[in-house]
JSON list of C-alpha atoms in Angstrom, two decimals:
[
{"chain": "A", "resi": 69, "resn": "UNK", "atom": "CA", "xyz": [0.03, -0.09, -0.11]},
{"chain": "A", "resi": 70, "resn": "UNK", "atom": "CA", "xyz": [1.39, 3.41, -0.92]},
{"chain": "A", "resi": 71, "resn": "UNK", "atom": "CA", "xyz": [0.35, 6.12, 1.47]},
{"chain": "A", "resi": 72, "resn": "UNK", "atom": "CA", "xyz": [0.20, 9.84, 0.40]},
{"chain": "A", "resi": 73, "resn": "UNK", "atom": "CA", "xyz": [-0.18, 12.76, 2.97]},
{"chain": "A", "resi": 74, "resn": "UNK", "atom": "CA", "xyz": [-1.35, 16.19, 1.74]},
{"chain": "A", "resi": 75, "resn": "UNK", "atom": "CA", "xyz": [-0.25, 19.01, 4.15]},
{"chain": "A", "resi": 76, "resn": "UNK", "atom": "CA", "xyz": [-1.25, 22.81, 4.44]},
{"chain": "A", "resi": 77, "resn": "UNK", "atom": "CA", "xyz": [-1.61, 25.15, 7.31]},
{"chain": "A", "resi": 78, "resn": "UNK", "atom": "CA", "xyz": [-5.04, 24.35, 8.75]},
{"chain": "A", "resi": 79, "resn": "UNK", "atom": "CA", "xyz": [-6.11, 21.51, 6.86]},
{"chain": "A", "resi": 80, "resn": "UNK", "atom": "CA", "xyz": [-9.50, 23.06, 5.89]},
{"chain": "A", "resi": 81, "resn": "UNK", "atom": "CA", "xyz": [-8.88, 24.24, 2.27]},
{"chain": "A", "resi": 82, "resn": "UNK", "atom": "CA", "xyz": [-5.77, 23.11, 0.15]},
{"chain": "A", "resi": 83, "resn": "UNK", "atom": "CA", "xyz": [-4.99, 19.76, 1.75]},
{"chain": "A", "resi": 84, "resn": "UNK", "atom": "CA", "xyz": [-8.47, 18.34, 2.02]},
{"chain": "A", "resi": 85, "resn": "UNK", "atom": "CA", "xyz": [-9.09, 19.55, -1.49]},
{"chain": "A", "resi": 86, "resn": "UNK", "atom": "CA", "xyz": [-6.17, 17.71, -2.62]},
{"chain": "A", "resi": 87, "resn": "UNK", "atom": "CA", "xyz": [-6.97, 14.56, -0.47]},
{"chain": "A", "resi": 88, "resn": "UNK", "atom": "CA", "xyz": [-10.44, 14.44, -2.08]},
{"chain": "A", "resi": 89, "resn": "UNK", "atom": "CA", "xyz": [-9.38, 15.06, -5.60]},
{"chain": "A", "resi": 90, "resn": "UNK", "atom": "CA", "xyz": [-6.63, 12.59, -5.47]},
{"chain": "A", "resi": 91, "resn": "UNK", "atom": "CA", "xyz": [-8.85, 9.99, -3.83]},
{"chain": "A", "resi": 92, "resn": "UNK", "atom": "CA", "xyz": [-11.29, 10.52, -6.62]},
{"chain": "A", "resi": 93, "resn": "UNK", "atom": "CA", "xyz": [-8.58, 10.08, -9.21]},
{"chain": "A", "resi": 94, "resn": "UNK", "atom": "CA", "xyz": [-7.34, 6.98, -7.43]},
{"chain": "A", "resi": 95, "resn": "UNK", "atom": "CA", "xyz": [-10.87, 5.42, -7.32]},
{"chain": "A", "resi": 96, "resn": "UNK", "atom": "CA", "xyz": [-11.59, 6.26, -10.90]},
{"chain": "A", "resi": 97, "resn": "UNK", "atom": "CA", "xyz": [-8.43, 4.37, -11.85]},
{"chain": "A", "resi": 98, "resn": "UNK", "atom": "CA", "xyz": [-9.38, 1.36, -9.52]},
{"chain": "A", "resi": 99, "resn": "UNK", "atom": "CA", "xyz": [-6.28, 1.84, -7.41]},
{"chain": "A", "resi": 100, "resn": "UNK", "atom": "CA", "xyz": [-8.00, 2.23, -3.99]},
{"chain": "A", "resi": 101, "resn": "UNK", "atom": "CA", "xyz": [-6.50, -1.12, -2.94]},
{"chain": "A", "resi": 102, "resn": "UNK", "atom": "CA", "xyz": [-2.94, 0.22, -3.72]},
{"chain": "A", "resi": 103, "resn": "UNK", "atom": "CA", "xyz": [-2.96, 3.80, -2.81]},
{"chain": "A", "resi": 104, "resn": "UNK", "atom": "CA", "xyz": [-4.30, 5.50, 0.72]},
{"chain": "A", "resi": 105, "resn": "UNK", "atom": "CA", "xyz": [-4.71, 9.19, 0.93]},
{"chain": "A", "resi": 106, "resn": "UNK", "atom": "CA", "xyz": [-4.89, 11.64, 3.93]},
{"chain": "A", "resi": 107, "resn": "UNK", "atom": "CA", "xyz": [-4.32, 15.17, 4.66]},
{"chain": "A", "resi": 108, "resn": "UNK", "atom": "CA", "xyz": [-3.39, 17.30, 7.73]},
{"chain": "A", "resi": 109, "resn": "UNK", "atom": "CA", "xyz": [-2.43, 20.85, 8.87]},
{"chain": "A", "resi": 110, "resn": "UNK", "atom": "CA", "xyz": [0.74, 22.03, 10.45]},
{"chain": "A", "resi": 111, "resn": "UNK", "atom": "CA", "xyz": [-1.44, 24.17, 12.80]},
{"chain": "A", "resi": 112, "resn": "UNK", "atom": "CA", "xyz": [-4.06, 23.02, 15.26]},
{"chain": "A", "resi": 113, "resn": "UNK", "atom": "CA", "xyz": [-6.78, 25.78, 14.77]},
{"chain": "A", "resi": 114, "resn": "UNK", "atom": "CA", "xyz": [-9.24, 23.73, 13.01]},
{"chain": "A", "resi": 115, "resn": "UNK", "atom": "CA", "xyz": [-8.81, 20.22, 14.38]},
{"chain": "A", "resi": 116, "resn": "UNK", "atom": "CA", "xyz": [-12.14, 18.29, 14.00]},
{"chain": "A", "resi": 117, "resn": "UNK", "atom": "CA", "xyz": [-13.66, 20.75, 11.52]},
{"chain": "A", "resi": 118, "resn": "UNK", "atom": "CA", "xyz": [-15.05, 19.89, 8.02]},
{"chain": "A", "resi": 119, "resn": "UNK", "atom": "CA", "xyz": [-13.38, 21.45, 5.14]},
{"chain": "A", "resi": 120, "resn": "UNK", "atom": "CA", "xyz": [-13.87, 25.18, 4.50]},
{"chain": "A", "resi": 121, "resn": "UNK", "atom": "CA", "xyz": [-17.22, 26.07, 2.62]},
{"chain": "A", "resi": 122, "resn": "UNK", "atom": "CA", "xyz": [-15.34, 27.21, -0.25]},
{"chain": "A", "resi": 123, "resn": "UNK", "atom": "CA", "xyz": [-13.41, 24.03, -0.63]},
{"chain": "A", "resi": 124, "resn": "UNK", "atom": "CA", "xyz": [-16.95, 22.02, -0.30]},
{"chain": "A", "resi": 125, "resn": "UNK", "atom": "CA", "xyz": [-18.34, 24.32, -2.75]},
{"chain": "A", "resi": 126, "resn": "UNK", "atom": "CA", "xyz": [-15.79, 23.67, -5.37]},
{"chain": "A", "resi": 127, "resn": "UNK", "atom": "CA", "xyz": [-15.65, 19.98, -4.76]},
{"chain": "A", "resi": 128, "resn": "UNK", "atom": "CA", "xyz": [-19.35, 19.93, -5.06]},
{"chain": "A", "resi": 129, "resn": "UNK", "atom": "CA", "xyz": [-19.19, 21.70, -8.42]},
{"chain": "A", "resi": 130, "resn": "UNK", "atom": "CA", "xyz": [-16.87, 19.06, -9.78]},
{"chain": "A", "resi": 131, "resn": "UNK", "atom": "CA", "xyz": [-18.68, 16.13, -7.98]},
{"chain": "A", "resi": 132, "resn": "UNK", "atom": "CA", "xyz": [-15.85, 15.13, -5.84]},
{"chain": "A", "resi": 133, "resn": "UNK", "atom": "CA", "xyz": [-16.71, 13.38, -2.67]},
{"chain": "A", "resi": 134, "resn": "UNK", "atom": "CA", "xyz": [-15.31, 14.60, 0.68]},
{"chain": "A", "resi": 135, "resn": "UNK", "atom": "CA", "xyz": [-17.52, 12.82, 3.01]},
{"chain": "A", "resi": 136, "resn": "UNK", "atom": "CA", "xyz": [-15.96, 12.34, 6.45]},
{"chain": "A", "resi": 137, "resn": "UNK", "atom": "CA", "xyz": [-13.03, 14.62, 5.85]},
{"chain": "A", "resi": 138, "resn": "UNK", "atom": "CA", "xyz": [-12.17, 16.43, 9.28]},
{"chain": "A", "resi": 139, "resn": "UNK", "atom": "CA", "xyz": [-9.04, 18.53, 10.01]},
{"chain": "A", "resi": 140, "resn": "UNK", "atom": "CA", "xyz": [-6.34, 17.07, 11.94]},
{"chain": "A", "resi": 141, "resn": "UNK", "atom": "CA", "xyz": [-2.75, 18.22, 12.70]},
{"chain": "A", "resi": 142, "resn": "UNK", "atom": "CA", "xyz": [0.29, 16.43, 11.34]},
{"chain": "A", "resi": 143, "resn": "UNK", "atom": "CA", "xyz": [2.16, 14.46, 13.86]},
{"chain": "A", "resi": 144, "resn": "UNK", "atom": "CA", "xyz": [5.69, 13.09, 14.22]},
{"chain": "A", "resi": 145, "resn": "UNK", "atom": "CA", "xyz": [4.56, 9.54, 13.35]},
{"chain": "A", "resi": 146, "resn": "UNK", "atom": "CA", "xyz": [3.20, 10.72, 9.85]},
{"chain": "A", "resi": 147, "resn": "UNK", "atom": "CA", "xyz": [6.80, 11.29, 8.78]},
{"chain": "A", "resi": 148, "resn": "UNK", "atom": "CA", "xyz": [7.40, 7.33, 8.89]},
{"chain": "A", "resi": 149, "resn": "UNK", "atom": "CA", "xyz": [3.83, 6.35, 7.83]},
{"chain": "A", "resi": 150, "resn": "UNK", "atom": "CA", "xyz": [3.57, 8.11, 4.52]},
{"chain": "A", "resi": 151, "resn": "UNK", "atom": "CA", "xyz": [5.57, 7.44, 1.34]},
{"chain": "A", "resi": 152, "resn": "UNK", "atom": "CA", "xyz": [4.75, 10.68, -0.25]},
{"chain": "A", "resi": 153, "resn": "UNK", "atom": "CA", "xyz": [4.22, 13.76, 1.91]},
{"chain": "A", "resi": 154, "resn": "UNK", "atom": "CA", "xyz": [3.17, 16.72, -0.26]},
{"chain": "A", "resi": 155, "resn": "UNK", "atom": "CA", "xyz": [3.31, 20.28, 0.93]},
{"chain": "A", "resi": 156, "resn": "UNK", "atom": "CA", "xyz": [1.28, 22.96, -0.29]},
{"chain": "A", "resi": 157, "resn": "UNK", "atom": "CA", "xyz": [3.80, 25.83, 0.06]},
{"chain": "A", "resi": 158, "resn": "UNK", "atom": "CA", "xyz": [7.35, 26.61, 1.31]},
{"chain": "A", "resi": 159, "resn": "UNK", "atom": "CA", "xyz": [6.13, 27.35, 4.86]},
{"chain": "A", "resi": 160, "resn": "UNK", "atom": "CA", "xyz": [4.51, 23.92, 5.18]},
{"chain": "A", "resi": 161, "resn": "UNK", "atom": "CA", "xyz": [7.65, 22.28, 3.82]},
{"chain": "A", "resi": 162, "resn": "UNK", "atom": "CA", "xyz": [9.94, 24.09, 6.29]},
{"chain": "A", "resi": 163, "resn": "UNK", "atom": "CA", "xyz": [7.40, 23.09, 9.13]},
{"chain": "A", "resi": 164, "resn": "UNK", "atom": "CA", "xyz": [7.55, 19.45, 8.01]},
{"chain": "A", "resi": 165, "resn": "UNK", "atom": "CA", "xyz": [11.20, 19.36, 7.84]},
{"chain": "A", "resi": 166, "resn": "UNK", "atom": "CA", "xyz": [11.39, 20.71, 11.28]},
{"chain": "A", "resi": 167, "resn": "UNK", "atom": "CA", "xyz": [8.93, 17.99, 12.56]},
{"chain": "A", "resi": 168, "resn": "UNK", "atom": "CA", "xyz": [10.86, 15.19, 10.81]},
{"chain": "A", "resi": 169, "resn": "UNK", "atom": "CA", "xyz": [13.82, 15.92, 12.96]},
{"chain": "A", "resi": 170, "resn": "UNK", "atom": "CA", "xyz": [16.41, 15.49, 10.42]},
{"chain": "A", "resi": 171, "resn": "UNK", "atom": "CA", "xyz": [15.25, 12.20, 9.17]},
{"chain": "A", "resi": 172, "resn": "UNK", "atom": "CA", "xyz": [15.72, 11.49, 5.58]},
{"chain": "A", "resi": 173, "resn": "UNK", "atom": "CA", "xyz": [12.12, 12.00, 4.44]},
{"chain": "A", "resi": 174, "resn": "UNK", "atom": "CA", "xyz": [11.23, 13.19, 0.96]},
{"chain": "A", "resi": 175, "resn": "UNK", "atom": "CA", "xyz": [8.92, 15.84, 1.14]},
{"chain": "A", "resi": 176, "resn": "UNK", "atom": "CA", "xyz": [7.59, 17.37, -2.13]},
{"chain": "A", "resi": 177, "resn": "UNK", "atom": "CA", "xyz": [5.83, 20.56, -2.93]},
{"chain": "A", "resi": 178, "resn": "UNK", "atom": "CA", "xyz": [2.35, 20.14, -4.62]},
{"chain": "A", "resi": 179, "resn": "UNK", "atom": "CA", "xyz": [3.29, 22.38, -7.63]},
{"chain": "A", "resi": 180, "resn": "UNK", "atom": "CA", "xyz": [6.64, 20.15, -8.40]},
{"chain": "A", "resi": 181, "resn": "UNK", "atom": "CA", "xyz": [4.12, 17.98, -10.10]},
{"chain": "A", "resi": 182, "resn": "UNK", "atom": "CA", "xyz": [2.72, 20.94, -12.23]},
{"chain": "A", "resi": 183, "resn": "UNK", "atom": "CA", "xyz": [6.00, 21.78, -14.06]},
{"chain": "A", "resi": 184, "resn": "UNK", "atom": "CA", "xyz": [4.12, 24.25, -16.31]},
{"chain": "A", "resi": 185, "resn": "UNK", "atom": "CA", "xyz": [3.38, 26.31, -13.18]},
{"chain": "A", "resi": 186, "resn": "UNK", "atom": "CA", "xyz": [5.33, 29.77, -12.95]},
{"chain": "A", "resi": 187, "resn": "UNK", "atom": "CA", "xyz": [4.75, 29.58, -9.21]},
{"chain": "A", "resi": 188, "resn": "UNK", "atom": "CA", "xyz": [5.97, 27.15, -6.61]},
{"chain": "A", "resi": 189, "resn": "UNK", "atom": "CA", "xyz": [3.36, 27.63, -3.89]},
{"chain": "A", "resi": 190, "resn": "UNK", "atom": "CA", "xyz": [-0.30, 26.71, -3.97]},
{"chain": "A", "resi": 191, "resn": "UNK", "atom": "CA", "xyz": [-1.99, 30.00, -2.65]},
{"chain": "A", "resi": 192, "resn": "UNK", "atom": "CA", "xyz": [-4.19, 29.65, 0.47]},
{"chain": "A", "resi": 193, "resn": "UNK", "atom": "CA", "xyz": [-7.72, 30.35, -0.70]},
{"chain": "A", "resi": 194, "resn": "UNK", "atom": "CA", "xyz": [-8.60, 30.92, 3.10]},
{"chain": "A", "resi": 195, "resn": "UNK", "atom": "CA", "xyz": [-6.82, 34.20, 2.73]},
{"chain": "A", "resi": 196, "resn": "UNK", "atom": "CA", "xyz": [-7.36, 34.92, -1.06]},
{"chain": "A", "resi": 197, "resn": "UNK", "atom": "CA", "xyz": [-10.77, 33.45, -1.66]},
{"chain": "A", "resi": 198, "resn": "UNK", "atom": "CA", "xyz": [-9.44, 31.91, -5.11]},
{"chain": "A", "resi": 199, "resn": "UNK", "atom": "CA", "xyz": [-10.84, 28.42, -4.68]},
{"chain": "A", "resi": 200, "resn": "UNK", "atom": "CA", "xyz": [-11.35, 28.01, -8.39]},
{"chain": "A", "resi": 201, "resn": "UNK", "atom": "CA", "xyz": [-7.58, 28.67, -9.20]},
{"chain": "A", "resi": 202, "resn": "UNK", "atom": "CA", "xyz": [-6.59, 26.46, -6.41]},
{"chain": "A", "resi": 203, "resn": "UNK", "atom": "CA", "xyz": [-8.68, 23.62, -7.61]},
{"chain": "A", "resi": 204, "resn": "UNK", "atom": "CA", "xyz": [-7.29, 23.81, -11.06]},
{"chain": "A", "resi": 205, "resn": "UNK", "atom": "CA", "xyz": [-3.71, 23.88, -9.72]},
{"chain": "A", "resi": 206, "resn": "UNK", "atom": "CA", "xyz": [-4.54, 20.73, -7.29]},
{"chain": "A", "resi": 207, "resn": "UNK", "atom": "CA", "xyz": [-6.55, 18.90, -9.94]},
{"chain": "A", "resi": 208, "resn": "UNK", "atom": "CA", "xyz": [-3.55, 19.19, -12.55]},
{"chain": "A", "resi": 209, "resn": "UNK", "atom": "CA", "xyz": [-0.91, 18.39, -9.88]},
{"chain": "A", "resi": 210, "resn": "UNK", "atom": "CA", "xyz": [-2.81, 15.36, -8.66]},
{"chain": "A", "resi": 211, "resn": "UNK", "atom": "CA", "xyz": [-3.04, 14.08, -12.18]},
{"chain": "A", "resi": 212, "resn": "UNK", "atom": "CA", "xyz": [0.50, 14.38, -12.56]},
{"chain": "A", "resi": 213, "resn": "UNK", "atom": "CA", "xyz": [1.39, 12.93, -9.11]},
{"chain": "A", "resi": 214, "resn": "UNK", "atom": "CA", "xyz": [-0.73, 9.86, -9.78]},
{"chain": "A", "resi": 215, "resn": "UNK", "atom": "CA", "xyz": [0.70, 9.27, -13.14]},
{"chain": "A", "resi": 216, "resn": "UNK", "atom": "CA", "xyz": [4.28, 9.40, -11.34]},
{"chain": "A", "resi": 217, "resn": "UNK", "atom": "CA", "xyz": [3.07, 6.95, -8.77]},
{"chain": "A", "resi": 218, "resn": "UNK", "atom": "CA", "xyz": [1.65, 4.66, -11.45]},
{"chain": "A", "resi": 219, "resn": "UNK", "atom": "CA", "xyz": [4.88, 4.70, -13.40]},
{"chain": "A", "resi": 220, "resn": "UNK", "atom": "CA", "xyz": [6.87, 3.96, -10.15]},
{"chain": "A", "resi": 221, "resn": "UNK", "atom": "CA", "xyz": [4.51, 0.81, -9.34]},
{"chain": "A", "resi": 222, "resn": "UNK", "atom": "CA", "xyz": [5.64, -0.92, -12.57]}
]
């Protein structure tokens, strides 16, 4: 089982959006028995809360299921439990590296899987309100991430 963890700041906008979108893509490919998906936040402000209304609205628009998603904070054990840890921005990446305590953990930035992007950080729609733009970035990045994982499975 390959385990993927998406991480943002509060785990109510970007990372649950990525979790839901990626799970949707995994299920469409029939890979749900090979790939497990989760998300977390570096902060603890929203623990137990559902995704942000803007995230829920955009996922509803694209008919992507987010049933049962609740915010949680990333923990040290996550550093060992996941094969792919995907940070939404540079700050999340730095926080994750601090949490990993210098273990040799491979942490990626989401937009590394979107080479055509001119930016490196997924903007936080909690502050910007740009849920449509963020969805497009996450959707495209998730597609490339899944393709990368499928190639590595063979």
